[in-house]
Amino acid sequence: MLSSLIGRVLTVGILTKFNYLETAGALALLFTTSTLFNNALPPLHKEIYIKAVKNKVYNFREIFINYFYPLFLILLFSSFIVCILIRNFLDQFETSFLLNLLIFFYLFSEKIFDEFHRYSLTFKKYFPWNIIGIWRNPVNNIIFFTLIISGKYSEQYIFNFILMMLPISTLSPFLLIIKPFKIWKSLNYYYKLIKNSSFKLPINPPLLKAWLISLSMLLPTYSERIASLTAGSKETSKMYIAVAIFQLITFIIDFQILSNKKAEIIKNKTLKQLLKNSKIFLFSFFIITFVCLGYAFLNISDGLYNNLTSIFTLIILGLSIVLNSLSLIQEQRIFWAKRYKAIFIEMLIISSLLLFSFIFLRFNTLILSIGIISANIARFTISTKIANEY
């Protein structure tokens, strides 16, 4: 999990260090897009996982028909659509069938990795997920680093190679769990299942509520990452790296509060009680200070004005992420109180404020960051008020 957390940041960081800025910027855009894409698809696993974990009952036919098969078809179609849309933003590279194909398979494989990650954590089956994580991140970055320092390859070649290696490293470890003599038998079994079933999207009321809430939370959750992409072409990768490091704040809050104090959240303990002895604010202050000083040191040649503007932007985005994470704790309290409508209405209000910021303030990253933190102040205020009512 740690290698997954820093793997993408390290890839973009290596490219930026060796002045492959167009490739780094394109990957920052693609990595952010794939994260949004993965979270926008319907959570078909939800009901099946709850049933399997609670009742310890596994019906492969039901899982295949209601989960694997519809997800596979949705993924094929949606990956193709997103590939077409995102290709228009990668105008620094020449259009080619190969590039489109690589983007498609990258998006497709990222969702497979995301689902397999969820499956591994839910059922505590870490093989071959550990192999995938090691190959995708440390091993791939060593390969990328070797190619980049050689200086023999163009930016587009490096971009294509990275997009090729990520799906390969994600999908090939599955060969470790495939029994060669049962491949034909398995394919025949899957064919009969598909032949005797009709495609239907198993969206029941609980699943629909979960999907609508997750969709409404997309923009508020990832607004800072999206904002980092609005910096100038030479700054995009640097801002992406800085904001990605800020995600350590979210990671620590998730680990200390949302994971380890789930029972206290369900009992609707106050935010003050949940944060007691957590050292979250001290850690957040350290991360924000570290990122801002590191950014200034590594970009000292950019001049005082540009550095001050970037640092102010990063401070605002860092504080915004802290507010986002604290708001998520309050929303978890609301969720466990089963006030789904309240969360949905709150997210609609905050998403509207953020959408306004991205439409009218996107031409200046500093001004946009002020719009984002204003929306997140509103999010924290509203979520706190609602959570304290129950």
Coordinates of C-alpha atoms in Angstrom, one line a residue:
M1 CA 0.0 0.0 0.0
L2 CA 2.9 2.3 0.8
S3 CA 4.5 1.7 -2.6
S4 CA 1.2 2.3 -4.3
L5 CA 0.8 5.6 -2.4
I6 CA 4.2 6.9 -3.5
G7 CA 4.6 5.0 -6.8
R8 CA 2.9 7.5 -9.1
V9 CA 4.4 10.5 -7.3
L10 CA 7.9 9.0 -7.8
T11 CA 7.3 8.4 -11.5
V12 CA 6.2 12.0 -12.1
G13 CA 9.0 13.2 -9.8
I14 CA 11.7 11.3 -11.8
L15 CA 10.3 12.7 -15.1
T16 CA 10.3 16.3 -13.7
K17 CA 13.8 16.0 -12.3
F18 CA 15.2 15.0 -15.7
N19 CA 13.2 17.7 -17.5
Y20 CA 10.6 15.4 -19.2
L21 CA 8.0 18.0 -18.3
E22 CA 5.5 17.3 -21.1
T23 CA 5.5 13.6 -20.2
A24 CA 5.2 14.4 -16.5
G25 CA 2.3 16.8 -17.1
A26 CA 0.5 14.2 -19.3
L27 CA 0.9 11.5 -16.7
A28 CA -0.4 13.8 -13.9
L29 CA -3.5 14.4 -15.9
L30 CA -4.0 10.7 -16.8
F31 CA -3.4 9.6 -13.2
T32 CA -6.0 12.1 -11.9
T33 CA -8.4 11.1 -14.6
S34 CA -8.1 7.4 -13.8
T35 CA -8.7 8.0 -10.1
L36 CA -11.9 10.0 -10.9
F37 CA -12.9 7.3 -13.4
N38 CA -12.5 4.4 -11.0
N39 CA -14.6 6.2 -8.4
A40 CA -17.3 7.2 -10.8
L41 CA -18.3 3.7 -11.9
P42 CA -21.2 2.0 -10.0
P43 CA -20.1 0.1 -6.8
L44 CA -21.4 -3.3 -8.0
H45 CA -19.3 -5.0 -5.3
K46 CA -21.1 -3.4 -2.4
E47 CA -24.1 -5.7 -1.8
I48 CA -22.1 -8.9 -2.8
Y49 CA -19.2 -8.1 -0.4
I50 CA -21.6 -7.3 2.5
K51 CA -23.4 -10.6 2.0
A52 CA -20.2 -12.6 1.6
V53 CA -18.5 -11.0 4.6
K54 CA -21.5 -11.1 6.9
N55 CA -22.9 -14.6 5.9
K56 CA -19.7 -16.3 4.7
V57 CA -21.7 -17.5 1.7
Y58 CA -20.0 -17.4 -1.8
N59 CA -22.1 -18.1 -4.8
F60 CA -19.8 -17.8 -7.8
R61 CA -22.6 -17.8 -10.4
E62 CA -24.3 -14.8 -8.6
I63 CA -21.0 -13.0 -8.2
F64 CA -20.2 -13.5 -11.9
I65 CA -23.6 -12.5 -13.3
N66 CA -24.2 -9.5 -10.9
Y67 CA -20.6 -8.3 -10.5
F68 CA -17.9 -9.4 -12.9
Y69 CA -19.9 -9.6 -16.1
P70 CA -21.7 -6.3 -15.9
L71 CA -18.6 -4.5 -14.6
F72 CA -16.5 -5.9 -17.5
L73 CA -19.0 -4.6 -20.1
I74 CA -19.4 -1.2 -18.4
L75 CA -15.6 -1.0 -18.2
L76 CA -15.1 -1.7 -21.9
F77 CA -17.6 1.0 -22.9
S78 CA -16.7 3.6 -20.4
S79 CA -12.9 3.2 -20.9
F80 CA -13.4 3.8 -24.6
I81 CA -15.5 7.0 -24.0
V82 CA -13.0 8.4 -21.4
C83 CA -10.1 7.6 -23.7
I84 CA -11.7 9.7 -26.5
L85 CA -12.3 12.6 -24.0
I86 CA -8.9 12.6 -22.4
R87 CA -7.1 12.3 -25.7
N88 CA -8.1 15.9 -26.5
F89 CA -6.2 17.2 -23.5
L90 CA -2.9 15.4 -24.4
D91 CA -2.2 17.6 -27.4
Q92 CA 1.5 17.7 -26.7
F93 CA 1.7 14.3 -28.4
E94 CA 0.9 13.2 -31.9
T95 CA -2.4 11.5 -32.4
S96 CA -1.9 7.8 -33.3
F97 CA -3.8 4.5 -33.0
L98 CA -1.1 3.2 -30.7
L99 CA -1.4 6.0 -28.2
N100 CA -5.2 5.7 -28.1
L101 CA -4.9 2.0 -27.5
L102 CA -2.4 2.4 -24.7
I103 CA -4.6 5.0 -23.0
F104 CA -7.6 2.7 -23.3
F105 CA -5.8 -0.3 -21.8
Y106 CA -4.3 1.9 -19.0
L107 CA -7.8 3.0 -17.9
F108 CA -9.1 -0.5 -18.2
S109 CA -6.3 -2.1 -16.2
E110 CA -6.4 0.6 -13.5
K111 CA -10.0 -0.3 -12.7
I112 CA -9.1 -3.9 -12.5
F113 CA -6.3 -3.1 -10.1
D114 CA -8.7 -0.9 -8.0
E115 CA -11.3 -3.8 -7.8
F116 CA -8.6 -6.4 -7.0
H117 CA -7.2 -4.1 -4.3
R118 CA -10.6 -3.8 -2.7
Y119 CA -11.1 -7.6 -3.0
S120 CA -7.7 -8.3 -1.4
L121 CA -8.3 -6.0 1.6
T122 CA -11.9 -7.2 2.2
F123 CA -11.1 -10.9 2.2
K124 CA -7.5 -10.6 3.3
K125 CA -6.1 -12.5 0.3
Y126 CA -2.9 -10.6 -0.6
F127 CA -1.5 -12.9 -3.3
P128 CA -0.9 -11.9 -6.1
W129 CA -1.9 -8.4 -5.2
N130 CA 1.4 -7.9 -3.4
I131 CA 3.2 -9.0 -6.6
I132 CA 1.2 -6.5 -8.7
G133 CA 2.0 -3.7 -6.2
I134 CA 5.7 -4.4 -6.2
W135 CA 5.9 -4.7 -10.0
R136 CA 3.7 -1.7 -10.7
N137 CA 5.7 0.7 -8.5
P138 CA 9.3 -0.1 -7.4
V139 CA 10.2 -2.3 -10.3
N140 CA 8.6 -0.2 -12.9
N141 CA 10.2 3.0 -11.6
I142 CA 13.6 1.4 -11.7
I143 CA 13.0 0.6 -15.4
F144 CA 11.6 4.1 -16.1
F145 CA 14.6 5.7 -14.3
T146 CA 17.1 3.6 -16.4
L147 CA 15.5 4.7 -19.7
I148 CA 15.2 8.4 -18.7
I149 CA 18.8 8.9 -17.5
S150 CA 20.1 7.4 -20.7
G151 CA 18.7 10.4 -22.5
K152 CA 18.2 8.5 -25.8
Y153 CA 14.4 8.5 -25.9
S154 CA 11.8 11.2 -26.8
E155 CA 9.1 12.4 -24.4
Q156 CA 6.4 10.6 -26.4
Y157 CA 8.4 7.3 -26.4
I158 CA 8.8 7.4 -22.6
F159 CA 5.1 8.3 -22.2
N160 CA 4.0 5.4 -24.5
F161 CA 6.4 3.0 -22.7
I162 CA 5.1 3.9 -19.2
L163 CA 1.5 3.5 -20.4
M164 CA 2.4 0.1 -21.8
M165 CA 4.2 -1.2 -18.7
L166 CA 1.5 -0.2 -16.2
P167 CA -1.2 -2.5 -17.7
I168 CA 1.4 -5.3 -18.3
S169 CA 2.5 -5.1 -14.7
T170 CA -1.1 -5.0 -13.5
L171 CA -2.5 -7.9 -15.5
S172 CA 0.5 -10.4 -15.9
P173 CA 0.7 -11.4 -12.2
F174 CA -2.8 -12.9 -12.6
L175 CA -1.0 -15.7 -14.6
L176 CA 0.3 -16.9 -11.2
I177 CA -3.2 -17.9 -10.1
I178 CA -4.3 -19.4 -13.5
K179 CA -4.0 -23.2 -13.8
P180 CA -3.0 -23.8 -17.5
F181 CA -4.9 -27.1 -17.8
K182 CA -8.1 -25.5 -16.7
I183 CA -8.1 -22.5 -19.0
W184 CA -10.2 -24.0 -21.7
K185 CA -12.6 -25.5 -19.2
S186 CA -13.0 -22.2 -17.4
L187 CA -13.6 -20.3 -20.6
N188 CA -16.2 -22.8 -21.6
Y189 CA -17.9 -22.4 -18.2
Y190 CA -17.9 -18.6 -18.5
Y191 CA -19.3 -18.8 -22.0
K192 CA -22.2 -20.9 -20.8
L193 CA -22.9 -18.5 -17.9
I194 CA -23.0 -15.5 -20.3
K195 CA -25.1 -17.4 -22.9
N196 CA -27.7 -18.4 -20.3
S197 CA -28.0 -14.9 -18.8
S198 CA -29.0 -11.5 -20.0
F199 CA -27.2 -8.3 -19.2
K200 CA -28.8 -6.3 -16.5
L201 CA -27.4 -3.7 -14.3
P202 CA -28.1 -4.8 -10.7
I203 CA -28.8 -1.4 -9.3
N204 CA -31.1 -1.9 -6.3
P205 CA -32.2 1.0 -4.0
P206 CA -29.3 0.6 -1.5
L207 CA -26.7 0.4 -4.3
L208 CA -28.2 3.4 -6.1
K209 CA -28.0 5.5 -2.9
A210 CA -24.4 4.5 -2.4
W211 CA -23.6 5.3 -6.1
L212 CA -25.3 8.7 -6.0
I213 CA -23.5 9.6 -2.8
S214 CA -20.1 8.5 -4.2
L215 CA -20.7 10.5 -7.4
S216 CA -21.7 13.6 -5.4
M217 CA -18.5 13.4 -3.4
L218 CA -16.2 13.1 -6.4
L219 CA -15.5 16.8 -7.0
P220 CA -15.2 17.7 -3.2
T221 CA -12.9 14.8 -2.6
Y222 CA -10.5 15.4 -5.5
S223 CA -10.8 19.2 -6.0
E224 CA -7.3 19.9 -4.9
R225 CA -5.8 17.3 -7.3
I226 CA -7.8 18.7 -10.2
A227 CA -6.7 22.2 -9.2
S228 CA -3.0 21.2 -9.4
L229 CA -3.6 20.4 -13.1
T230 CA -4.5 24.1 -13.9
A231 CA -1.0 25.3 -13.3
G232 CA 1.1 26.3 -16.3
S233 CA 2.5 23.5 -18.5
K234 CA 5.9 23.7 -16.8
E235 CA 4.4 23.7 -13.3
T236 CA 1.7 21.0 -13.6
S237 CA 3.9 18.1 -12.7
K238 CA 5.5 20.0 -9.7
M239 CA 2.1 21.0 -8.3
Y240 CA 0.8 17.5 -8.8
I241 CA 3.7 16.1 -6.8
A242 CA 3.2 18.6 -4.0
V243 CA -0.6 18.0 -3.8
A244 CA 0.0 14.2 -3.9
I245 CA 2.4 14.5 -0.9
F246 CA -0.4 16.4 0.9
Q247 CA -2.5 13.3 0.5
L248 CA -0.4 11.8 3.4
I249 CA -2.6 14.0 5.6
T250 CA -5.7 12.3 4.3
F251 CA -3.9 8.9 4.7
I252 CA -3.0 9.5 8.3
I253 CA -6.5 10.8 9.3
D254 CA -8.0 7.8 7.5
F255 CA -5.7 5.4 9.4
Q256 CA -6.0 7.0 12.8
I257 CA -9.7 8.0 12.8
L258 CA -11.8 6.4 10.1
S259 CA -10.2 3.0 10.4
N260 CA -9.1 2.7 14.0
K261 CA -12.0 4.6 15.6
K262 CA -14.9 3.2 13.6
A263 CA -16.8 2.0 16.7
E264 CA -16.5 5.5 18.2
I265 CA -17.7 7.1 15.0
I266 CA -20.7 4.7 14.9
K267 CA -21.5 5.8 18.5
N268 CA -21.5 9.4 17.2
K269 CA -18.6 10.7 19.4
T270 CA -17.8 14.3 18.7
L271 CA -15.0 15.4 16.4
K272 CA -13.1 16.7 19.5
Q273 CA -13.3 13.4 21.2
L274 CA -12.3 11.5 18.0
L275 CA -9.2 13.8 17.5
K276 CA -8.0 13.6 21.1
N277 CA -4.3 12.5 21.3
S278 CA -4.2 12.0 17.5
K279 CA -1.4 14.6 16.7
I280 CA -3.1 15.1 13.4
F281 CA -2.8 18.9 13.4
L282 CA 0.9 18.7 14.2
F283 CA 1.5 16.2 11.4
S284 CA -0.5 18.3 9.0
F285 CA 1.6 21.4 9.9
F286 CA 4.8 19.4 9.3
I287 CA 3.7 18.1 5.9
I288 CA 2.5 21.5 4.6
T289 CA 5.7 23.2 5.9
F290 CA 7.9 20.4 4.4
V291 CA 6.2 20.6 1.0
C292 CA 6.3 24.4 0.8
L293 CA 10.0 24.6 1.8
G294 CA 10.9 21.8 -0.5
Y295 CA 9.1 23.3 -3.4
A296 CA 10.8 26.7 -2.9
F297 CA 14.2 25.0 -2.5
L298 CA 13.9 22.9 -5.7
N299 CA 12.5 25.8 -7.7
I300 CA 14.7 28.6 -6.4
S301 CA 15.7 29.5 -10.0
D302 CA 12.0 30.4 -10.8
G303 CA 12.3 33.8 -9.1
L304 CA 10.9 35.2 -5.9
Y305 CA 7.5 36.2 -7.3
N306 CA 6.7 32.9 -8.9
N307 CA 7.9 31.0 -5.8
L308 CA 5.8 33.1 -3.4
T309 CA 2.7 32.6 -5.6
S310 CA 3.2 28.8 -5.8
I311 CA 3.8 28.6 -2.0
F312 CA 0.7 30.6 -1.1
T313 CA -1.3 28.3 -3.5
L314 CA 0.2 25.2 -1.8
I315 CA -0.5 26.5 1.7
I316 CA -4.2 27.1 0.8
L317 CA -4.5 23.7 -0.9
G318 CA -2.9 22.0 2.0
L319 CA -5.2 23.6 4.5
S320 CA -8.1 22.7 2.2
I321 CA -7.1 19.1 2.3
V322 CA -7.1 19.2 6.1
L323 CA -10.6 20.7 6.1
N324 CA -11.7 18.0 3.6
S325 CA -10.4 15.2 5.8
L326 CA -12.1 16.6 8.9
S327 CA -15.3 17.1 7.0
L328 CA -15.1 13.4 5.9
I329 CA -15.0 12.4 9.6
Q330 CA -18.2 14.4 10.2
E331 CA -19.8 12.9 7.2
Q332 CA -19.0 9.4 8.4
R333 CA -20.9 10.3 11.6
I334 CA -23.8 11.4 9.5
F335 CA -23.6 8.2 7.3
W336 CA -23.7 5.9 10.3
A337 CA -26.7 7.8 11.6
K338 CA -28.3 6.8 8.2
R339 CA -28.9 10.4 7.2
Y340 CA -28.1 9.7 3.5
K341 CA -30.3 12.5 2.2
A342 CA -28.4 15.1 4.4
I343 CA -25.0 13.9 3.0
F344 CA -26.4 14.0 -0.6
I345 CA -27.8 17.6 -0.2
E346 CA -24.6 18.8 1.4
M347 CA -22.5 17.3 -1.4
L348 CA -24.7 19.0 -4.0
I349 CA -24.2 22.4 -2.4
I350 CA -20.4 22.0 -2.1
S351 CA -20.1 20.5 -5.6
S352 CA -22.0 23.5 -7.0
L353 CA -19.6 25.9 -5.2
L354 CA -16.6 24.0 -6.5
L355 CA -18.0 23.9 -10.0
F356 CA -18.5 27.6 -10.0
S357 CA -14.9 28.0 -8.9
F358 CA -13.6 25.7 -11.6
I359 CA -15.6 27.4 -14.3
F360 CA -14.9 31.1 -13.4
L361 CA -11.6 30.9 -11.5
R362 CA -9.6 28.2 -13.3
F363 CA -7.4 30.7 -15.2
N364 CA -5.4 31.4 -12.1
T365 CA -4.4 28.6 -9.8
L366 CA -4.0 30.8 -6.7
I367 CA -7.4 32.4 -7.1
L368 CA -8.9 28.9 -7.8
S369 CA -7.3 27.6 -4.6
I370 CA -9.0 30.4 -2.6
G371 CA -12.4 29.4 -4.2
I372 CA -11.7 25.7 -3.3
I373 CA -10.8 26.4 0.4
S374 CA -13.9 28.7 0.7
A375 CA -16.1 25.8 -0.5
N376 CA -14.4 23.4 1.9
I377 CA -14.9 25.8 4.8
A378 CA -18.6 25.7 3.9
R379 CA -18.4 21.9 3.7
F380 CA -16.8 21.6 7.2
T381 CA -19.4 24.1 8.7
I382 CA -22.4 22.3 7.1
S383 CA -21.2 18.8 8.0
T384 CA -20.4 19.7 11.6
K385 CA -23.8 21.3 12.0
I386 CA -25.6 18.3 10.6
A387 CA -23.4 15.7 12.6
N388 CA -24.0 17.5 15.9
E389 CA -27.8 17.4 15.4
Y390 CA -27.9 13.6 15.8

